[in-house]
Structure formats: structure tokens, C-alpha cells
Amino acid sequence: MSSRSGADLALLLLGSYRNLVDEVVRELATRGYPDARPSHEYAIRAIRVGADSASDLARRLAITKQAAAKTIAALVERGYVTTETDPADIRRKNIRITDHGIGLITESTAIFDEVRARWEVRLGAAELAELETQLAQFVGDSPINLDAPGWAAGQELR
Amino acid sequence: MSSRSGADLALLLLGSYRNLVDEVVRELATRGYPDARPSHEYAIRAIRVGADSASDLARRLAITKQAAAKTIAALVERGYVTTETDPADIRRKNIRITDHGIGLITESTAIFDEVRARWEVRLGAAELAELETQLAQFVGDSPINLDAPGWAAGQELR
DNA sequence: TTGACCTGGACAACCAGGTTGACCAACGCT
DNA sequence: AGCGTTGGTCAACCTGGTTGTCCAGGTCAA
């Protein structure tokens, strides 16, 4: 009975995302990270897997370097990362994740997985896995990298 | 093989939503509505099903009335709705959707459905329907109304 | 009828998370 | 030595929200 409309589908997707993320943020707050925003988590994850400068982070998250710089400033302010100018290239400012930052993504990952596990209980493991595979199809043909939240879809390189 | 993480799931949901909505906005632009934003569509839909004042719209979208007022101002500016003070209650400003506004949601609905139809081809009708049912479960236990994009989750009444 | 409250709207200031645009200093390559 | 590319920064702006404050108009009870 596929009586649903395309507009409903959009709302379902957005709603699911918000429910999931809100839950994570709420839980993070109770575990000692009250000032953590979703964008912070995504940024730190990107840094962890290799984005070691503002420009680099910008490319990975598919945002402007100015936006990346702002995010990094916020991360520094909250003590999640530190920056220090690269001795080999004065221009660069290398980003390093602090223990506090490691703690954040560790907790965050755990909570994300906990929530996912709850969903798995309701849906069944096979069903959730299939749902993910299906969603991946819609995202997969996207021209931009997957591990980024802020893609501006249909934009050229910056 | 559910090797995916909870964080990935979030990105899949967000990515799917963005892909869908971006496609709609892009297509709307080519069909004579270049200035239409997703929030405009949601607002007009809410107005169409009964939100006839700013406060009312605010309640339905679960946003503040100030935010609703701003949205309405944007809609008026673009010619999608008009407002006129209620003769029976001087305070109220009744919202009426213009023909242009009707055109917008008509086109928008059609495009949303077109994109959904393309997804249906890739997934199969039964599978997409099931996916929607599953997503509805995650959204369904949300305390706030479904037809709203901007819910602030875990907030009291305003 | 008069006061006490509730409700619709508006003003102002602010925030997150982006965007453009202009610019400069440092690098790297020929 | 010179020129183009790259990393970073300042400034202004945008969207879609948020608080907080305020007031005029409506509603209801005593």
C-alpha cells in the first residue's frame, strides 16, 4: 500500500535523522559533553581520518575553507582540538585532536551505536541492514563524498 | 552483514533527504519557481491544511511565532501568500494562498512524487513501501506533529 | 462594567552554520 | 628571480531559527 507521497518520504527521512541525532546530542550532554554539536562530531571524525588542516577539512566536508576555519575555531574553544603551525610549512596550521576530543567521538560513536541497536531490535537486524543498503543507493550516486554532512549538492569544486 | 555504524546510519538518512530535496528544489527552479525554499513549501502546505495565522502556523510547525512570522513575510514577498487583517479580530492576520502559491505546491508535489517514483523503480514498490513503514516507526513515536520539518525535539510547548 | 488574564503580533538582538569576495604571505617550480 | 598555486584570515552577508520584551485587542468572571 504505497499511498504515501514523495513529500511524506522527505519528512520521514528528515524526521528519522533528527530523532537519531537529537537523541545522541541529548545523551552526550549527560555524559559530560554538553556543548557538543553534530557538526563538531562530523568535523572531528574527518580530522581523525586524516584532515589535518583547515583547507583539507574543507575539502573533505565539502564546505568552504572559511566555514571549516570557523568550525575549527569552535573546536579549539571547546578544547576538542588544538592547532599549531606546521614547522615545515609556516602557512599550515596542523590540527591535533585532544584527549577530550577523543573522548567525545568515543562516546558519540557508542551512543550512535546504542540508538542504532535499539532500532535494530524494533526492525530486526536483517531488515535494518537492508534499509541501510537501500538508503546507500540513494546516497551512493551522489557526486560528493559520503562522510560529509554539509554537501551543497550540485556545486562545483571550490 | 550489518557492519554499518550508527553514525553512518545518520549520514545515510541525512544524505537521502538532501538528495531528494535538492532534486526537488533544482527542478522547481526550472519550472518557474527559482526562489522557492524547502521551508516555504512546508509552510504553504501547513497553511493549506488550516494554519491561517502566524501563531497557528507556528504551532503546527512547532517553531516560535517569530520564526513563523518571518517565514510568512518571505512568502508574501515572493507572492505565494497574502495576509489581511481579520475583520472579526483585529489582531489576527489571515493568511491566504495565492494562485502562485497553489502553483508552487502543485508543482512541488508532482516533482516530489516523480523523484519518489524513480526511487520506486530502483527499489521495487513493495520495498520502498516497507522502507517508509520502517521510517515511520522511528518518526512515529516522536511527540511532535509529523507534518513539520523544524521540530525542536524535546522542547515544551511555546 | 470593569478589571484580570490570555492571545496575536511585532521589534530587537542573537545564534549556528554556512556563503562570497578580497586579500596576503608562504611555498614550489621553472 | 618570478609566477602561479595554496593556506589562512578579515569582513559582510544569508537562512532559519532562537530569547526576551512589549503592547493592543479579545475574553471572561465578578
mmCIF file of C-alpha atoms (C1' of nucleotides) in Angstrom:
data_model
loop_
_atom_site.group_PDB
_atom_site.id
_atom_site.type_symbol
_atom_site.label_atom_id
_atom_site.label_comp_id
_atom_site.label_asym_id
_atom_site.label_seq_id
_atom_site.Cartn_x
_atom_site.Cartn_y
_atom_site.Cartn_z
ATOM 1 C CA MET A 1 0.000 0.000 0.000
ATOM 2 C CA SER A 2 2.265 2.742 -1.136
ATOM 3 C CA SER A 3 -0.214 5.515 -0.595
ATOM 4 C CA ARG A 4 2.498 7.818 0.662
ATOM 5 C CA SER A 5 3.622 10.840 -1.253
ATOM 6 C CA GLY A 6 7.104 11.928 -2.142
ATOM 7 C CA ALA A 7 6.818 14.867 0.203
ATOM 8 C CA ASP A 8 5.973 12.495 3.044
ATOM 9 C CA LEU A 9 9.028 10.458 2.220
ATOM 10 C CA ALA A 10 11.202 13.535 2.615
ATOM 11 C CA LEU A 11 9.692 14.231 6.005
ATOM 12 C CA LEU A 12 10.200 10.647 7.075
ATOM 13 C CA LEU A 13 13.863 10.792 6.179
ATOM 14 C CA LEU A 14 14.424 14.110 7.867
ATOM 15 C CA GLY A 15 12.417 13.088 10.882
ATOM 16 C CA SER A 16 14.359 9.878 11.344
ATOM 17 C CA TYR A 17 17.620 11.738 11.085
ATOM 18 C CA ARG A 18 16.577 14.347 13.606
ATOM 19 C CA ASN A 19 15.306 11.767 16.035
ATOM 20 C CA LEU A 20 18.544 9.873 15.840
ATOM 21 C CA VAL A 21 20.820 12.868 16.114
ATOM 22 C CA ASP A 22 18.801 14.626 18.779
ATOM 23 C CA GLU A 23 18.970 11.530 20.899
ATOM 24 C CA VAL A 24 22.731 11.394 20.521
ATOM 25 C CA VAL A 25 23.195 15.052 21.372
ATOM 26 C CA ARG A 26 20.928 14.770 24.373
ATOM 27 C CA GLU A 27 22.746 11.735 25.667
ATOM 28 C CA LEU A 28 26.153 13.264 25.015
ATOM 29 C CA ALA A 29 25.166 16.210 27.150
ATOM 30 C CA THR A 30 24.500 13.940 30.092
ATOM 31 C CA ARG A 31 27.831 12.217 29.633
ATOM 32 C CA GLY A 32 29.988 15.279 30.010
ATOM 33 C CA TYR A 33 29.792 16.884 26.589
ATOM 34 C CA PRO A 34 27.026 19.448 26.954
ATOM 35 C CA ASP A 35 28.389 21.764 24.294
ATOM 36 C CA ALA A 36 28.892 19.229 21.511
ATOM 37 C CA ARG A 37 27.088 19.945 18.261
ATOM 38 C CA PRO A 38 26.555 17.415 15.489
ATOM 39 C CA SER A 39 28.806 19.404 13.182
ATOM 40 C CA HIS A 40 31.577 19.136 15.738
ATOM 41 C CA GLU A 41 31.348 15.389 15.707
ATOM 42 C CA TYR A 42 31.473 15.166 11.937
ATOM 43 C CA ALA A 43 34.410 17.518 11.832
ATOM 44 C CA ILE A 44 36.407 15.637 14.440
ATOM 45 C CA ARG A 45 35.721 12.374 12.647
ATOM 46 C CA ALA A 46 37.035 13.881 9.437
ATOM 47 C CA ILE A 47 40.097 15.195 11.227
ATOM 48 C CA ARG A 48 40.709 11.826 12.781
ATOM 49 C CA VAL A 49 40.773 10.091 9.439
ATOM 50 C CA GLY A 50 43.290 12.493 8.032
ATOM 51 C CA ALA A 51 42.075 16.054 7.636
ATOM 52 C CA ASP A 52 44.981 17.827 9.251
ATOM 53 C CA SER A 53 44.482 21.417 8.135
ATOM 54 C CA ALA A 54 41.615 23.815 7.595
ATOM 55 C CA SER A 55 41.758 23.625 3.814
ATOM 56 C CA ASP A 56 41.944 19.889 3.999
ATOM 57 C CA LEU A 57 38.974 19.682 6.312
ATOM 58 C CA ALA A 58 37.064 21.965 3.998
ATOM 59 C CA ARG A 59 37.671 19.662 1.063
ATOM 60 C CA ARG A 60 36.627 16.590 2.982
ATOM 61 C CA LEU A 61 33.458 18.111 4.331
ATOM 62 C CA ALA A 62 32.742 19.800 1.007
ATOM 63 C CA ILE A 63 32.370 23.205 2.608
ATOM 64 C CA THR A 64 34.326 26.414 2.160
ATOM 65 C CA LYS A 65 37.592 26.792 3.964
ATOM 66 C CA GLN A 66 36.172 29.778 5.812
ATOM 67 C CA ALA A 67 33.419 27.598 7.204
ATOM 68 C CA ALA A 68 35.974 24.960 8.110
ATOM 69 C CA ALA A 69 38.069 27.581 9.884
ATOM 70 C CA LYS A 70 35.063 28.645 11.918
ATOM 71 C CA THR A 71 34.332 25.076 12.895
ATOM 72 C CA ILE A 72 37.932 24.540 13.924
ATOM 73 C CA ALA A 73 37.825 27.709 15.998
ATOM 74 C CA ALA A 74 34.777 26.339 17.783
ATOM 75 C CA LEU A 75 36.526 23.028 18.385
ATOM 76 C CA VAL A 76 39.580 24.759 19.787
ATOM 77 C CA GLU A 77 37.426 26.920 22.016
ATOM 78 C CA ARG A 78 35.779 23.827 23.464
ATOM 79 C CA GLY A 79 39.061 22.030 23.881
ATOM 80 C CA TYR A 80 38.387 19.255 21.392
ATOM 81 C CA VAL A 81 41.373 20.014 19.198
ATOM 82 C CA THR A 82 44.477 22.149 19.226
ATOM 83 C CA THR A 83 46.260 23.778 16.343
ATOM 84 C CA GLU A 84 49.895 24.559 15.930
ATOM 85 C CA THR A 85 51.709 25.902 12.931
ATOM 86 C CA ASP A 86 53.491 23.347 10.842
ATOM 87 C CA PRO A 87 57.257 23.780 11.226
ATOM 88 C CA ALA A 88 57.764 22.561 7.669
ATOM 89 C CA ASP A 89 55.241 24.967 6.171
ATOM 90 C CA ILE A 90 54.613 28.161 8.074
ATOM 91 C CA ARG A 91 51.263 28.672 6.375
ATOM 92 C CA ARG A 92 49.710 25.457 7.562
ATOM 93 C CA LYS A 93 48.190 25.009 10.969
ATOM 94 C CA ASN A 94 48.185 21.382 11.894
ATOM 95 C CA ILE A 95 45.183 20.143 13.796
ATOM 96 C CA ARG A 96 45.537 17.663 16.602
ATOM 97 C CA ILE A 97 42.708 16.071 18.474
ATOM 98 C CA THR A 98 42.950 16.343 22.251
ATOM 99 C CA ASP A 99 42.063 13.624 24.698
ATOM 100 C CA HIS A 100 38.846 15.455 25.290
ATOM 101 C CA GLY A 101 38.138 15.271 21.576
ATOM 102 C CA ILE A 102 38.925 11.579 21.511
ATOM 103 C CA GLY A 103 36.554 11.163 24.412
ATOM 104 C CA LEU A 104 33.837 12.948 22.506
ATOM 105 C CA ILE A 105 33.944 10.784 19.425
ATOM 106 C CA THR A 106 34.343 7.660 21.501
ATOM 107 C CA GLU A 107 31.216 8.434 23.482
ATOM 108 C CA SER A 108 29.422 9.716 20.419
ATOM 109 C CA THR A 109 30.177 6.574 18.451
ATOM 110 C CA ALA A 110 28.983 4.445 21.324
ATOM 111 C CA ILE A 111 25.733 6.354 21.657
ATOM 112 C CA PHE A 112 25.075 6.302 17.915
ATOM 113 C CA ASP A 113 25.541 2.559 18.009
ATOM 114 C CA GLU A 114 23.285 2.216 21.019
ATOM 115 C CA VAL A 115 20.484 4.030 19.309
ATOM 116 C CA ARG A 116 21.024 2.006 16.175
ATOM 117 C CA ALA A 117 20.868 -1.129 18.276
ATOM 118 C CA ARG A 118 17.503 -0.051 19.631
ATOM 119 C CA TRP A 119 16.276 0.432 16.082
ATOM 120 C CA GLU A 120 17.613 -2.983 15.249
ATOM 121 C CA VAL A 121 15.514 -4.501 17.979
ATOM 122 C CA ARG A 122 12.387 -2.915 16.601
ATOM 123 C CA LEU A 123 13.080 -3.744 12.967
ATOM 124 C CA GLY A 124 15.164 -6.864 13.072
ATOM 125 C CA ALA A 125 18.809 -6.989 12.131
ATOM 126 C CA ALA A 126 18.293 -8.109 8.570
ATOM 127 C CA GLU A 127 15.646 -5.507 7.933
ATOM 128 C CA LEU A 128 17.752 -2.628 9.257
ATOM 129 C CA ALA A 129 20.708 -3.807 7.230
ATOM 130 C CA GLU A 130 18.543 -3.850 4.135
ATOM 131 C CA LEU A 131 17.227 -0.395 4.911
ATOM 132 C CA GLU A 132 20.764 0.863 5.109
ATOM 133 C CA THR A 133 21.641 -0.790 1.830
ATOM 134 C CA GLN A 134 18.660 0.859 0.199
ATOM 135 C CA LEU A 135 19.481 4.271 1.562
ATOM 136 C CA ALA A 136 23.039 3.822 0.416
ATOM 137 C CA GLN A 137 21.720 3.510 -3.111
ATOM 138 C CA PHE A 138 20.204 6.950 -2.977
ATOM 139 C CA VAL A 139 23.237 8.494 -1.434
ATOM 140 C CA GLY A 140 25.712 6.409 -3.354
ATOM 141 C CA ASP A 141 25.268 8.036 -6.706
ATOM 142 C CA SER A 142 25.894 11.375 -5.100
ATOM 143 C CA PRO A 143 28.943 13.030 -6.660
ATOM 144 C CA ILE A 144 30.324 14.129 -3.320
ATOM 145 C CA ASN A 145 31.999 12.246 -0.515
ATOM 146 C CA LEU A 146 29.853 10.286 1.858
ATOM 147 C CA ASP A 147 31.404 11.136 5.169
ATOM 148 C CA ALA A 148 30.278 14.720 4.906
ATOM 149 C CA PRO A 149 27.096 16.303 6.202
ATOM 150 C CA GLY A 150 27.274 19.702 4.604
ATOM 151 C CA TRP A 151 27.494 18.985 0.911
ATOM 152 C CA ALA A 152 25.979 21.703 -1.203
ATOM 153 C CA ALA A 153 24.808 19.252 -3.863
ATOM 154 C CA GLY A 154 25.285 20.208 -7.448
ATOM 155 C CA GLN A 155 28.059 22.619 -6.743
ATOM 156 C CA GLU A 156 31.375 22.620 -8.474
ATOM 157 C CA LEU A 157 34.704 22.322 -6.761
ATOM 158 C CA ARG A 158 35.869 25.102 -4.598
ATOM 159 C CA MET B 1 26.139 -8.088 7.305
ATOM 160 C CA SER B 2 25.233 -5.169 9.421
ATOM 161 C CA SER B 3 28.737 -3.835 9.670
ATOM 162 C CA ARG B 4 27.492 -0.262 9.485
ATOM 163 C CA SER B 5 27.725 2.062 12.426
ATOM 164 C CA GLY B 6 25.073 4.246 13.936
ATOM 165 C CA ALA B 7 26.910 7.325 12.768
ATOM 166 C CA ASP B 8 26.813 6.014 9.209
ATOM 167 C CA LEU B 9 23.104 5.484 9.510
ATOM 168 C CA ALA B 10 22.649 9.128 10.408
ATOM 169 C CA LEU B 11 24.617 10.186 7.370
ATOM 170 C CA LEU B 12 22.600 7.882 5.149
ATOM 171 C CA LEU B 13 19.352 9.367 6.370
ATOM 172 C CA LEU B 14 20.546 12.922 6.001
ATOM 173 C CA GLY B 15 22.105 12.214 2.644
ATOM 174 C CA SER B 16 18.964 10.663 1.273
ATOM 175 C CA TYR B 17 16.902 13.579 2.455
ATOM 176 C CA ARG B 18 19.256 16.109 0.920
ATOM 177 C CA ASN B 19 19.400 14.273 -2.360
ATOM 178 C CA LEU B 20 15.642 14.154 -2.546
ATOM 179 C CA VAL B 21 15.038 17.739 -1.551
ATOM 180 C CA ASP B 22 17.865 19.171 -3.605
ATOM 181 C CA GLU B 23 16.449 17.469 -6.647
ATOM 182 C CA VAL B 24 13.044 18.978 -5.993
ATOM 183 C CA VAL B 25 14.399 22.464 -5.459
ATOM 184 C CA ARG B 26 16.515 22.253 -8.575
ATOM 185 C CA GLU B 27 13.622 21.079 -10.682
ATOM 186 C CA LEU B 28 11.268 23.667 -9.196
ATOM 187 C CA ALA B 29 13.682 26.365 -10.261
ATOM 188 C CA THR B 30 13.478 25.247 -13.854
ATOM 189 C CA ARG B 31 9.692 25.244 -13.713
ATOM 190 C CA GLY B 32 9.254 28.845 -12.780
ATOM 191 C CA TYR B 33 9.872 28.850 -9.054
ATOM 192 C CA PRO B 34 13.532 29.780 -8.752
ATOM 193 C CA ASP B 35 13.189 31.342 -5.317
ATOM 194 C CA ALA B 36 11.321 28.530 -3.587
ATOM 195 C CA ARG B 37 12.967 27.121 -0.497
ATOM 196 C CA PRO B 38 12.022 23.848 1.170
ATOM 197 C CA SER B 39 10.784 25.696 4.232
ATOM 198 C CA HIS B 40 8.427 27.659 2.020
ATOM 199 C CA GLU B 41 6.864 24.500 0.719
ATOM 200 C CA TYR B 42 6.340 23.052 4.156
ATOM 201 C CA ALA B 43 4.858 26.292 5.380
ATOM 202 C CA ILE B 44 2.443 26.601 2.488
ATOM 203 C CA ARG B 45 1.369 23.007 2.952
ATOM 204 C CA ALA B 46 0.655 23.720 6.599
ATOM 205 C CA ILE B 47 -1.283 26.829 5.688
ATOM 206 C CA ARG B 48 -3.262 24.926 3.118
ATOM 207 C CA VAL B 49 -4.410 22.371 5.643
ATOM 208 C CA GLY B 50 -5.611 25.000 8.034
ATOM 209 C CA ALA B 51 -2.917 27.194 9.530
ATOM 210 C CA ASP B 52 -4.498 30.559 8.917
ATOM 211 C CA SER B 53 -2.479 32.856 11.165
ATOM 212 C CA ALA B 54 1.124 33.280 12.235
ATOM 213 C CA SER B 55 0.593 31.860 15.713
ATOM 214 C CA ASP B 56 -1.330 28.982 14.243
ATOM 215 C CA LEU B 57 1.383 28.243 11.735
ATOM 216 C CA ALA B 58 3.956 28.392 14.500
ATOM 217 C CA ARG B 59 2.091 25.768 16.497
ATOM 218 C CA ARG B 60 1.710 23.463 13.533
ATOM 219 C CA LEU B 61 5.340 23.677 12.504
ATOM 220 C CA ALA B 62 6.484 23.548 16.120
ATOM 221 C CA ILE B 63 8.540 26.699 15.770
ATOM 222 C CA THR B 64 8.295 30.051 17.509
ATOM 223 C CA LYS B 65 5.736 32.521 16.266
ATOM 224 C CA GLN B 66 8.527 34.944 15.439
ATOM 225 C CA ALA B 67 10.057 32.367 13.123
ATOM 226 C CA ALA B 68 6.643 31.750 11.599
ATOM 227 C CA ALA B 69 6.182 35.478 11.065
ATOM 228 C CA LYS B 70 9.494 35.662 9.250
ATOM 229 C CA THR B 71 8.554 32.772 7.024
ATOM 230 C CA ILE B 72 5.222 34.368 6.226
ATOM 231 C CA ALA B 73 6.964 37.617 5.386
ATOM 232 C CA ALA B 74 9.163 35.718 2.951
ATOM 233 C CA LEU B 75 6.133 34.057 1.399
ATOM 234 C CA VAL B 76 4.362 37.384 0.993
ATOM 235 C CA GLU B 77 7.472 38.909 -0.531
ATOM 236 C CA ARG B 78 7.580 36.151 -3.121
ATOM 237 C CA GLY B 79 3.889 36.379 -3.824
ATOM 238 C CA TYR B 80 2.978 32.932 -2.543
ATOM 239 C CA VAL B 81 0.524 34.148 0.060
ATOM 240 C CA THR B 82 -1.208 37.348 1.086
ATOM 241 C CA THR B 83 -2.256 38.485 4.522
ATOM 242 C CA GLU B 84 -5.127 40.654 5.516
ATOM 243 C CA THR B 85 -6.340 41.549 8.950
ATOM 244 C CA ASP B 86 -9.276 39.559 10.191
ATOM 245 C CA PRO B 87 -12.372 41.771 10.346
ATOM 246 C CA ALA B 88 -13.681 39.754 13.277
ATOM 247 C CA ASP B 89 -10.477 40.016 15.288
ATOM 248 C CA ILE B 90 -8.282 42.999 14.555
ATOM 249 C CA ARG B 91 -5.217 41.280 15.975
ATOM 250 C CA ARG B 92 -5.240 38.358 13.612
ATOM 251 C CA LYS B 93 -3.850 38.500 10.121
ATOM 252 C CA ASN B 94 -5.454 35.878 7.998
ATOM 253 C CA ILE B 95 -3.216 34.146 5.521
ATOM 254 C CA ARG B 96 -4.466 33.286 2.060
ATOM 255 C CA ILE B 97 -2.552 31.321 -0.515
ATOM 256 C CA THR B 98 -2.316 32.978 -3.912
ATOM 257 C CA ASP B 99 -2.627 31.229 -7.256
ATOM 258 C CA HIS B 100 1.136 31.436 -7.458
ATOM 259 C CA GLY B 101 1.364 29.650 -4.134
ATOM 260 C CA ILE B 102 -1.059 26.989 -5.288
ATOM 261 C CA GLY B 103 1.075 26.564 -8.362
ATOM 262 C CA LEU B 104 4.139 26.087 -6.230
ATOM 263 C CA ILE B 105 2.784 23.292 -4.093
ATOM 264 C CA THR B 106 1.149 21.662 -7.105
ATOM 265 C CA GLU B 107 4.438 21.538 -8.968
ATOM 266 C CA SER B 108 6.352 20.673 -5.849
ATOM 267 C CA THR B 109 4.061 17.772 -5.045
ATOM 268 C CA ALA B 110 4.379 16.495 -8.577
ATOM 269 C CA ILE B 111 8.159 16.663 -8.516
ATOM 270 C CA PHE B 112 8.385 15.003 -5.133
ATOM 271 C CA ASP B 113 6.258 12.200 -6.476
ATOM 272 C CA GLU B 114 8.346 11.942 -9.618
ATOM 273 C CA VAL B 115 11.510 11.523 -7.630
ATOM 274 C CA ARG B 116 9.832 9.042 -5.377
ATOM 275 C CA ALA B 117 8.708 7.125 -8.465
ATOM 276 C CA ARG B 118 12.283 6.935 -9.652
ATOM 277 C CA TRP B 119 13.303 5.522 -6.296
ATOM 278 C CA GLU B 120 10.468 3.053 -6.585
ATOM 279 C CA VAL B 121 11.861 1.818 -9.861
ATOM 280 C CA ARG B 122 15.232 1.187 -8.326
ATOM 281 C CA LEU B 123 13.947 -0.439 -5.151
ATOM 282 C CA GLY B 124 10.670 -2.004 -6.145
ATOM 283 C CA ALA B 125 7.316 -0.757 -4.982
ATOM 284 C CA ALA B 126 6.945 -3.175 -2.107
ATOM 285 C CA GLU B 127 10.423 -2.483 -0.857
ATOM 286 C CA LEU B 128 10.013 1.281 -0.881
ATOM 287 C CA ALA B 129 6.683 0.974 0.866
ATOM 288 C CA GLU B 130 8.299 -1.143 3.519
ATOM 289 C CA LEU B 131 11.124 1.336 3.890
ATOM 290 C CA GLU B 132 8.602 4.060 4.501
ATOM 291 C CA THR B 133 6.781 1.955 7.043
ATOM 292 C CA GLN B 134 10.029 1.356 8.847
ATOM 293 C CA LEU B 135 10.997 5.006 8.873
ATOM 294 C CA ALA B 136 7.542 5.869 10.104
ATOM 295 C CA GLN B 137 8.245 3.767 13.154
ATOM 296 C CA PHE B 138 11.184 5.917 14.084
ATOM 297 C CA VAL B 139 9.356 9.107 13.493
ATOM 298 C CA GLY B 140 6.056 7.836 14.812
ATOM 299 C CA ASP B 141 6.954 7.857 18.463
ATOM 300 C CA SER B 142 8.044 11.436 18.176
ATOM 301 C CA PRO B 143 5.969 13.634 20.458
ATOM 302 C CA ILE B 144 5.531 16.334 17.871
ATOM 303 C CA ASN B 145 3.437 16.555 14.747
ATOM 304 C CA LEU B 146 4.665 14.798 11.672
ATOM 305 C CA ASP B 147 3.973 17.369 9.013
ATOM 306 C CA ALA B 148 6.611 19.673 10.406
ATOM 307 C CA PRO B 149 10.250 19.966 9.439
ATOM 308 C CA GLY B 150 11.515 22.226 12.167
ATOM 309 C CA TRP B 151 10.620 20.463 15.369
ATOM 310 C CA ALA B 152 12.924 21.310 18.193
ATOM 311 C CA ALA B 153 12.618 17.856 19.770
ATOM 312 C CA GLY B 154 12.311 17.631 23.483
ATOM 313 C CA GLN B 155 11.043 21.142 23.901
ATOM 314 C CA GLU B 156 7.958 22.093 25.803
ATOM 315 C CA LEU B 157 5.028 23.996 24.363
ATOM 316 C CA ARG B 158 5.524 27.544 23.350
ATOM 317 C "C1'" DT C 1 -18.851 47.361 33.555
ATOM 318 C "C1'" DT C 2 -14.626 46.807 34.921
ATOM 319 C "C1'" DG C 3 -10.692 44.572 35.845
ATOM 320 C "C1'" DA C 4 -7.527 40.341 35.167
ATOM 321 C "C1'" DC C 5 -5.848 37.466 32.155
ATOM 322 C "C1'" DC C 6 -4.852 35.220 27.701
ATOM 323 C "C1'" DT C 7 -3.523 35.660 22.768
ATOM 324 C "C1'" DG C 8 -1.708 37.587 18.156
ATOM 325 C "C1'" DG C 9 1.692 40.172 16.522
ATOM 326 C "C1'" DA C 10 5.895 42.882 16.250
ATOM 327 C "C1'" DC C 11 10.605 44.813 17.474
ATOM 328 C "C1'" DA C 12 15.333 43.900 18.618
ATOM 329 C "C1'" DA C 13 19.249 41.238 19.442
ATOM 330 C "C1'" DC C 14 21.389 36.992 18.909
ATOM 331 C "C1'" DC C 15 22.996 32.269 17.225
ATOM 332 C "C1'" DA C 16 24.688 28.270 14.151
ATOM 333 C "C1'" DG C 17 26.438 27.124 10.168
ATOM 334 C "C1'" DG C 18 27.061 28.268 6.244
ATOM 335 C "C1'" DT C 19 28.182 31.616 1.834
ATOM 336 C "C1'" DT C 20 31.066 35.378 -1.383
ATOM 337 C "C1'" DG C 21 34.651 38.223 -2.118
ATOM 338 C "C1'" DA C 22 39.047 40.291 -1.411
ATOM 339 C "C1'" DC C 23 43.418 39.748 0.225
ATOM 340 C "C1'" DC C 24 48.158 38.351 1.736
ATOM 341 C "C1'" DA C 25 52.110 35.587 2.883
ATOM 342 C "C1'" DA C 26 54.424 31.463 2.089
ATOM 343 C "C1'" DC C 27 55.553 27.680 -0.866
ATOM 344 C "C1'" DG C 28 57.290 25.379 -5.202
ATOM 345 C "C1'" DC C 29 58.580 25.028 -9.672
ATOM 346 C "C1'" DT C 30 60.838 26.520 -13.938
ATOM 347 C "C1'" DA D 1 64.048 35.666 -9.875
ATOM 348 C "C1'" DG D 2 59.473 35.317 -10.926
ATOM 349 C "C1'" DC D 3 54.845 33.492 -11.159
ATOM 350 C "C1'" DG D 4 51.160 30.653 -10.112
ATOM 351 C "C1'" DT D 5 49.172 27.815 -6.524
ATOM 352 C "C1'" DT D 6 47.941 27.103 -1.777
ATOM 353 C "C1'" DG D 7 46.711 28.046 3.380
ATOM 354 C "C1'" DG D 8 44.712 31.204 6.117
ATOM 355 C "C1'" DT D 9 42.130 35.406 7.523
ATOM 356 C "C1'" DC D 10 39.004 39.507 7.613
ATOM 357 C "C1'" DA D 11 34.563 41.273 6.583
ATOM 358 C "C1'" DA D 12 29.953 41.208 5.191
ATOM 359 C "C1'" DC D 13 26.040 38.629 4.327
ATOM 360 C "C1'" DC D 14 22.252 34.815 4.286
ATOM 361 C "C1'" DT D 15 18.824 31.309 6.165
ATOM 362 C "C1'" DG D 16 16.199 29.678 9.520
ATOM 363 C "C1'" DG D 17 15.828 29.643 13.548
ATOM 364 C "C1'" DT D 18 16.138 31.420 18.968
ATOM 365 C "C1'" DT D 19 15.136 34.699 23.516
ATOM 366 C "C1'" DG D 20 13.239 38.418 25.568
ATOM 367 C "C1'" DT D 21 10.266 42.326 25.756
ATOM 368 C "C1'" DC D 22 6.326 44.724 24.796
ATOM 369 C "C1'" DC D 23 1.608 46.077 23.504
ATOM 370 C "C1'" DA D 24 -3.087 46.178 21.686
ATOM 371 C "C1'" DG D 25 -7.056 43.619 21.288
ATOM 372 C "C1'" DG D 26 -10.103 39.970 22.835
ATOM 373 C "C1'" DT D 27 -12.452 37.070 26.685
ATOM 374 C "C1'" DC D 28 -14.409 36.021 30.766
ATOM 375 C "C1'" DA D 29 -15.808 36.456 35.558
ATOM 376 C "C1'" DA D 30 -17.352 39.120 39.451
#
